[in-house]
Short mmCIF file of C-alpha atoms in Angstrom, two decimals:
data_model
loop_
_atom_site.label_atom_id
_atom_site.label_comp_id
_atom_site.label_asym_id
_atom_site.label_seq_id
_atom_site.Cartn_x
_atom_site.Cartn_y
_atom_site.Cartn_z
CA UNK A 1 12.54 174.20 177.36
CA UNK A 2 10.85 177.20 175.65
CA UNK A 3 9.88 178.21 172.35
CA UNK A 4 11.72 181.51 171.71
CA UNK A 5 11.34 183.65 168.62
CA UNK A 6 14.50 185.96 168.30
CA UNK A 7 14.37 189.48 166.79
CA UNK A 8 17.83 189.34 164.79
CA UNK A 9 18.65 192.86 163.55
CA UNK A 10 21.78 191.89 161.78
CA UNK A 11 23.98 192.96 164.67
CA UNK A 12 26.19 190.83 166.89
CA UNK A 13 24.21 191.57 170.27
CA UNK A 14 21.17 189.71 168.69
CA UNK A 15 23.28 187.10 167.10
CA UNK A 16 24.98 186.15 170.31
CA UNK A 17 21.38 186.40 172.21
CA UNK A 18 20.54 183.30 169.60
CA UNK A 19 23.61 181.45 170.14
CA UNK A 20 23.15 182.03 174.08
CA UNK A 21 19.53 180.63 173.94
CA UNK A 22 20.74 177.64 172.13
CA UNK A 23 23.09 176.73 174.61
CA UNK A 24 20.58 176.86 177.39
CA UNK A 25 18.54 174.24 175.62
CA UNK A 26 16.26 176.61 174.06
CA UNK A 27 14.05 175.94 170.73
CA UNK A 28 15.35 179.03 168.82
CA UNK A 29 14.09 180.49 165.64
CA UNK A 30 15.35 184.05 164.17
CA UNK A 31 13.29 186.51 162.69
CA UNK A 32 14.40 189.96 161.11
CA UNK A 33 11.57 192.94 160.97
CA UNK A 34 11.54 194.64 157.73
CA UNK A 35 10.46 198.04 159.11
CA UNK A 36 11.34 200.78 156.77
CA UNK A 37 10.93 200.69 153.01
CA UNK A 38 12.95 203.47 152.02
CA UNK A 39 16.66 204.03 151.98
CA UNK A 40 18.79 203.62 154.84
CA UNK A 41 22.61 203.96 155.60
CA UNK A 42 22.96 203.77 159.14
CA UNK A 43 21.90 200.08 160.38
CA UNK A 44 18.79 197.84 161.24
CA UNK A 45 16.92 198.72 158.73
CA UNK A 46 18.92 197.97 155.63
CA UNK A 47 18.79 194.94 153.07
CA UNK A 48 22.49 194.15 154.08
CA UNK A 49 21.22 193.86 157.83
CA UNK A 50 18.56 191.10 156.84
CA UNK A 51 21.00 189.52 155.09
CA UNK A 52 23.56 189.27 158.05
CA UNK A 53 20.76 187.93 160.56
CA UNK A 54 19.98 185.40 157.89
CA UNK A 55 23.52 184.08 157.35
CA UNK A 56 24.03 184.05 161.35
CA UNK A 57 21.01 181.97 161.40
CA UNK A 58 22.12 179.63 158.90
CA UNK A 59 25.41 179.36 160.81
CA UNK A 60 23.52 178.68 164.24
CA UNK A 61 21.54 176.12 162.13
CA UNK A 62 18.21 177.83 163.23
CA UNK A 63 15.45 178.80 160.94
CA UNK A 64 14.98 182.37 159.80
CA UNK A 65 11.73 184.55 158.75
CA UNK A 66 11.48 187.92 157.64
CA UNK A 67 8.39 189.96 158.91
CA UNK A 68 7.08 193.03 156.95
CA UNK A 69 5.77 195.49 159.51
CA UNK A 70 6.85 198.58 157.45
CA UNK A 71 2.98 199.64 157.50
CA UNK A 72 2.99 199.66 161.32
CA UNK A 73 6.15 201.09 161.73
CA UNK A 74 5.17 204.41 159.30
CA UNK A 75 2.26 204.39 161.54
CA UNK A 76 3.74 204.36 164.62
CA UNK A 77 7.12 206.02 164.26
CA UNK A 78 7.79 207.46 161.12
CA UNK A 79 4.34 209.59 160.84
CA UNK A 80 4.38 210.77 164.69
CA UNK A 81 8.19 211.69 164.21
CA UNK A 82 7.36 213.74 161.68
CA UNK A 83 4.02 215.27 163.26
CA UNK A 84 6.29 216.19 166.43
CA UNK A 85 8.60 217.80 164.42
CA UNK A 86 5.89 220.14 162.97
CA UNK A 87 4.58 221.15 166.30
CA UNK A 88 7.85 221.88 167.67
CA UNK A 89 8.76 218.33 169.81
CA UNK A 90 11.39 216.62 169.48
CA UNK A 91 10.43 212.95 169.36
CA UNK A 92 12.52 209.54 170.32
CA UNK A 93 11.86 207.15 167.33
CA UNK A 94 13.91 204.72 168.61
CA UNK A 95 11.71 204.38 171.79
CA UNK A 96 8.76 204.30 169.87
CA UNK A 97 9.84 201.47 167.59
CA UNK A 98 10.38 199.29 170.70
CA UNK A 99 7.02 200.39 172.20
CA UNK A 100 5.11 199.34 169.11
CA UNK A 101 6.83 197.44 166.84
CA UNK A 102 9.73 195.00 168.84
CA UNK A 103 7.89 194.58 171.98
CA UNK A 104 4.04 194.83 170.54
CA UNK A 105 3.74 193.83 166.74
CA UNK A 106 6.44 191.26 167.14
CA UNK A 107 5.51 189.99 170.23
CA UNK A 108 1.85 189.59 169.27
CA UNK A 109 3.15 187.86 166.19
CA UNK A 110 5.25 185.16 168.08
CA UNK A 111 2.20 184.23 170.64
CA UNK A 112 -0.05 183.97 167.06
CA UNK A 113 3.24 181.18 165.99
CA UNK A 114 2.73 179.43 169.43
CA UNK A 115 6.50 180.87 170.82
CA UNK A 116 6.59 180.81 174.67
CA UNK A 117 8.87 184.03 174.27
CA UNK A 118 10.86 186.76 172.43
CA UNK A 119 14.14 188.10 172.86
CA UNK A 120 16.46 190.62 172.01
CA UNK A 121 20.20 191.83 172.30
CA UNK A 122 19.44 195.01 174.34
CA UNK A 123 21.93 195.37 177.05
CA UNK A 124 19.26 195.44 179.82
CA UNK A 125 18.15 192.57 182.40
CA UNK A 126 14.68 191.06 183.03
CA UNK A 127 14.79 189.75 186.49
CA UNK A 128 11.97 187.79 188.55
CA UNK A 129 10.99 188.87 192.08
CA UNK A 130 8.61 188.23 194.31
CA UNK A 131 4.80 189.40 194.67
CA UNK A 132 2.21 189.66 191.84
CA UNK A 133 4.33 192.17 189.86
CA UNK A 134 6.95 189.43 189.47
CA UNK A 135 9.07 190.91 186.82
CA UNK A 136 11.64 193.94 187.40
CA UNK A 137 13.44 195.93 184.35
CA UNK A 138 17.17 196.77 185.48
CA UNK A 139 20.38 198.13 183.93
CA UNK A 140 22.66 196.23 181.65
CA UNK A 141 25.89 194.59 183.31
CA UNK A 142 27.86 196.93 180.73
CA UNK A 143 27.16 200.39 182.10
CA UNK A 144 28.60 202.13 179.20
CA UNK A 145 26.40 200.08 176.49
CA UNK A 146 23.21 200.00 178.93
CA UNK A 147 20.06 200.42 176.94
CA UNK A 148 17.56 199.81 180.00
CA UNK A 149 16.48 203.66 178.98
CA UNK A 150 14.90 202.80 175.62
CA UNK A 151 13.09 199.55 177.37
CA UNK A 152 11.82 201.99 180.02
CA UNK A 153 8.17 202.02 178.57
CA UNK A 154 7.93 198.24 179.20
CA UNK A 155 5.13 196.85 181.60
CA UNK A 156 4.47 193.48 183.27
CA UNK A 157 2.59 192.11 180.26
CA UNK A 158 5.62 192.63 178.04
CA UNK A 159 8.39 191.67 180.50
CA UNK A 160 6.70 188.57 181.47
CA UNK A 161 7.53 187.15 177.67
CA UNK A 162 11.03 188.83 176.96
CA UNK A 163 14.37 187.21 177.46
CA UNK A 164 17.36 189.42 177.08
CA UNK A 165 20.54 186.95 176.95
CA UNK A 166 23.08 190.01 176.83
CA UNK A 167 22.18 191.95 179.32
CA UNK A 168 24.73 189.92 181.84
CA UNK A 169 27.80 190.58 179.44
CA UNK A 170 29.94 193.34 178.65
CA UNK A 171 30.18 194.65 175.17
CA UNK A 172 33.56 193.15 175.05
CA UNK A 173 32.11 189.47 176.34
CA UNK A 174 29.35 189.63 173.81
CA UNK A 175 32.16 190.07 170.88
CA UNK A 176 34.47 187.51 172.44
CA UNK A 177 31.51 184.85 172.28
CA UNK A 178 30.55 185.97 168.41
CA UNK A 179 34.35 185.62 167.89
CA UNK A 180 34.50 182.24 169.22
CA UNK A 181 31.43 180.93 167.50
CA UNK A 182 32.89 182.35 164.09
CA UNK A 183 29.82 184.26 163.58
CA UNK A 184 29.93 187.31 160.74
CA UNK A 185 28.55 189.87 162.99
CA UNK A 186 31.42 189.82 165.37
CA UNK A 187 33.01 192.63 164.36
CA UNK A 188 30.25 194.36 162.87
CA UNK A 189 29.84 198.20 164.46
CA UNK A 190 26.66 199.50 166.50
CA UNK A 191 24.45 201.32 164.58
CA UNK A 192 24.24 204.87 165.93
CA UNK A 193 21.57 206.88 164.12
CA UNK A 194 18.09 206.81 163.12
CA UNK A 195 17.64 204.24 160.83
CA UNK A 196 15.10 205.83 158.40
CA UNK A 197 17.48 208.89 158.05
CA UNK A 198 20.16 209.07 155.70
CA UNK A 199 23.30 210.23 157.12
CA UNK A 200 24.07 211.73 153.81
CA UNK A 201 21.89 213.53 151.27
CA UNK A 202 21.09 216.36 153.88
CA UNK A 203 20.10 213.84 156.69
CA UNK A 204 17.03 215.14 158.98
CA UNK A 205 16.56 218.42 157.19
CA UNK A 206 16.02 216.61 153.91
CA UNK A 207 13.83 213.99 155.31
CA UNK A 208 11.49 216.27 156.95
CA UNK A 209 11.75 218.98 153.99
CA UNK A 210 10.43 216.21 151.83
CA UNK A 211 7.47 215.56 154.15
CA UNK A 212 6.25 218.97 155.64
CA UNK A 213 6.85 222.71 155.14
CA UNK A 214 9.66 223.97 156.74
CA UNK A 215 9.40 227.71 157.71
CA UNK A 216 11.97 230.17 158.95
CA UNK A 217 11.48 231.75 161.83
CA UNK A 218 12.55 234.54 164.29
CA UNK A 219 14.74 234.10 167.48
CA UNK A 220 13.91 236.64 170.37
CA UNK A 221 15.01 236.81 173.64
CA UNK A 222 13.00 236.20 176.99
CA UNK A 223 11.65 239.94 176.41
CA UNK A 224 10.56 239.01 172.98
CA UNK A 225 13.43 241.63 171.51
CA UNK A 226 14.44 239.92 168.12
CA UNK A 227 17.68 238.59 168.16
CA UNK A 228 17.91 236.89 164.34
CA UNK A 229 15.99 234.12 162.56
CA UNK A 230 16.48 230.26 161.63
CA UNK A 231 15.84 228.44 158.67
CA UNK A 232 13.36 226.05 159.96
CA UNK A 233 11.89 226.47 162.89
CA UNK A 234 10.70 222.77 162.76
CA UNK A 235 14.20 221.97 162.97
CA UNK A 236 15.09 223.65 166.20
CA UNK A 237 15.15 221.41 169.52
CA UNK A 238 15.04 222.95 172.88
CA UNK A 239 18.81 223.21 174.32
CA UNK A 240 20.29 223.85 170.48
CA UNK A 241 22.76 226.29 170.35
CA UNK A 242 23.98 225.85 166.80
CA UNK A 243 22.63 228.50 164.79
CA UNK A 244 21.42 230.66 167.74
CA UNK A 245 24.81 232.51 168.85
CA UNK A 246 26.18 235.23 166.69
CA UNK A 247 29.72 235.38 165.98
CA UNK A 248 31.91 235.56 168.91
CA UNK A 249 28.91 236.76 171.19
CA UNK A 250 27.42 235.29 174.24
CA UNK A 251 26.29 231.79 173.37
CA UNK A 252 22.52 231.25 173.41
CA UNK A 253 20.56 227.95 173.45
CA UNK A 254 16.80 227.53 172.59
CA UNK A 255 14.43 227.59 175.53
CA UNK A 256 11.12 227.18 173.47
CA UNK A 257 10.11 226.75 170.31
CA UNK A 258 6.48 227.75 168.91
CA UNK A 259 6.10 226.18 165.43
CA UNK A 260 2.45 228.05 165.21
CA UNK A 261 4.34 231.68 165.82
CA UNK A 262 7.70 230.52 163.89
CA UNK A 263 9.18 231.63 167.35
CA UNK A 264 11.98 230.48 169.15
CA UNK A 265 12.85 231.93 172.43
CA UNK A 266 16.51 232.07 172.99
CA UNK A 267 18.93 232.33 176.22
CA UNK A 268 21.61 231.98 178.17
CA UNK A 269 22.80 228.63 179.69
CA UNK A 270 21.46 229.59 182.68
CA UNK A 271 17.86 230.68 181.20
CA UNK A 272 18.07 227.02 180.44
CA UNK A 273 18.59 225.55 183.54
CA UNK A 274 15.48 224.10 185.43
CA UNK A 275 14.38 222.14 188.73
CA UNK A 276 11.15 221.04 187.19
CA UNK A 277 10.21 218.39 184.68
CA UNK A 278 6.67 217.93 183.07
CA UNK A 279 5.21 214.72 182.44
CA UNK A 280 2.90 213.28 179.97
CA UNK A 281 2.08 209.55 178.94
CA UNK A 282 3.40 208.35 182.26
CA UNK A 283 3.83 204.23 181.90
CA UNK A 284 4.94 202.16 185.32
CA UNK A 285 7.03 198.91 185.19
CA UNK A 286 4.79 197.77 188.36
CA UNK A 287 2.55 200.29 189.72
CA UNK A 288 2.13 204.15 189.86
CA UNK A 289 4.88 205.82 192.04
CA UNK A 290 3.68 207.43 195.35
CA UNK A 291 3.79 211.41 195.20
CA UNK A 292 6.99 212.15 196.98
CA UNK A 293 8.75 209.16 195.76
CA UNK A 294 12.63 209.98 195.54
CA UNK A 295 13.90 208.68 191.88
CA UNK A 296 16.49 208.65 189.92
CA UNK A 297 15.77 210.36 186.39
CA UNK A 298 17.63 209.75 182.93
CA UNK A 299 16.56 212.09 180.01
CA UNK A 300 18.61 210.74 177.23
CA UNK A 301 19.95 207.21 176.31
CA UNK A 302 23.18 207.49 177.96
CA UNK A 303 23.03 210.55 180.21
CA UNK A 304 24.07 210.58 183.80
CA UNK A 305 21.10 209.73 186.21
CA UNK A 306 19.84 212.91 187.95
CA UNK A 307 18.24 212.77 191.58
CA UNK A 308 14.54 213.70 191.42
CA UNK A 309 11.14 213.40 193.43
CA UNK A 310 8.43 212.26 191.70
CA UNK A 311 5.67 214.91 192.91
CA UNK A 312 2.60 213.13 191.11
CA UNK A 313 0.41 215.17 188.94
CA UNK A 314 2.59 214.53 185.88
CA UNK A 315 5.63 216.64 187.70
CA UNK A 316 9.38 215.77 188.69
CA UNK A 317 11.40 218.17 191.26
CA UNK A 318 15.10 217.84 190.55
CA UNK A 319 17.70 218.02 193.59
CA UNK A 320 19.84 220.33 191.45
CA UNK A 321 19.10 222.48 188.35
CA UNK A 322 19.86 220.67 184.93
CA UNK A 323 18.90 221.69 181.35
CA UNK A 324 15.30 221.81 180.29
CA UNK A 325 14.35 218.65 178.11
CA UNK A 326 13.02 218.99 174.63
CA UNK A 327 9.39 218.29 174.83
CA UNK A 328 8.72 215.02 173.13
CA UNK A 329 11.96 213.59 174.77
CA UNK A 330 11.56 209.74 176.88
CA UNK A 331 12.13 210.39 180.86
CA UNK A 332 13.32 207.03 182.73
CA UNK A 333 12.65 206.82 186.14
CA UNK A 334 14.79 204.37 188.06
CA UNK A 335 15.57 203.63 191.64
CA UNK A 336 19.54 202.73 191.79
CA UNK A 337 19.54 200.48 188.66
CA UNK A 338 16.01 199.13 188.87
CA UNK A 339 13.50 201.00 186.34
CA UNK A 340 10.52 202.38 187.59
CA UNK A 341 8.64 203.70 184.64
CA UNK A 342 8.66 206.04 181.86
CA UNK A 343 7.06 209.21 180.45
CA UNK A 344 7.29 211.92 177.94
CA UNK A 345 8.33 215.38 178.49
CA UNK A 346 5.81 218.06 177.68
#
């Protein structure tokens, strides 16, 4: 029997994760991370979510704590999010929250408190295997709800102390377990958006505009000819079409964003296609891949895997053309359902 600290977000998945671990005979304690000090209306950071987690813990008969990590969240997630947009990149704050908060700060706190492992409600699987790198990360059983992409930066030091109890279940099975246990989160919808940006009140534009200057920019074609303008170049992301196509004319997409010169280069859908991806900040689940290794690449949380070859030196070659990936986005590398590593598009 292990002592397990469960990260309870106030959602159904982490609620059932705690229940499953209790059924297995572990000594379980729940903890909710207070991450965002501002207003939130999209789940996982609101006062209501903390209360839902506390009430579920009460239903399960386990202790529940709240850890205030707002300073760490601002330093490692919110600040870099704002800085990335100011530089024309498109960050993935949920990945960075997992990297720095859920599987670093929370893991360290659990160790300090004498817990053997931490658990979350992510739909992914941690599996033990032979050899010196004993742990692998794989897709969850429910492919439609798989969250291995947002965990793809995890390595052996994290995986050896992480439990993902709902990874073997479908989302429907998770909800069925919650209903059978009478948990208050059984029918609670999944959170969809960035927790620190309000879905109302201007959303991303208002959030960033309160923190950095949003400057108008010019839109040019690949030859430098002026096509039009945008209200805020910091809000444009590579691949974006909205606001770049005039009337019923040819569809245009953002090919690159330069916030220093206030320039967006736009082109056709064929201009957007590429067979090469450049990487930075590579991390590996086990060991670095050898150049020439065939991989499957996922460039968004629920995107279709793309066949590619890892060339080494921060470069991937795709087997077929695909749309460019916005700089700042996470790129996860797989072999079938197993995560091999992750990187950031540059």
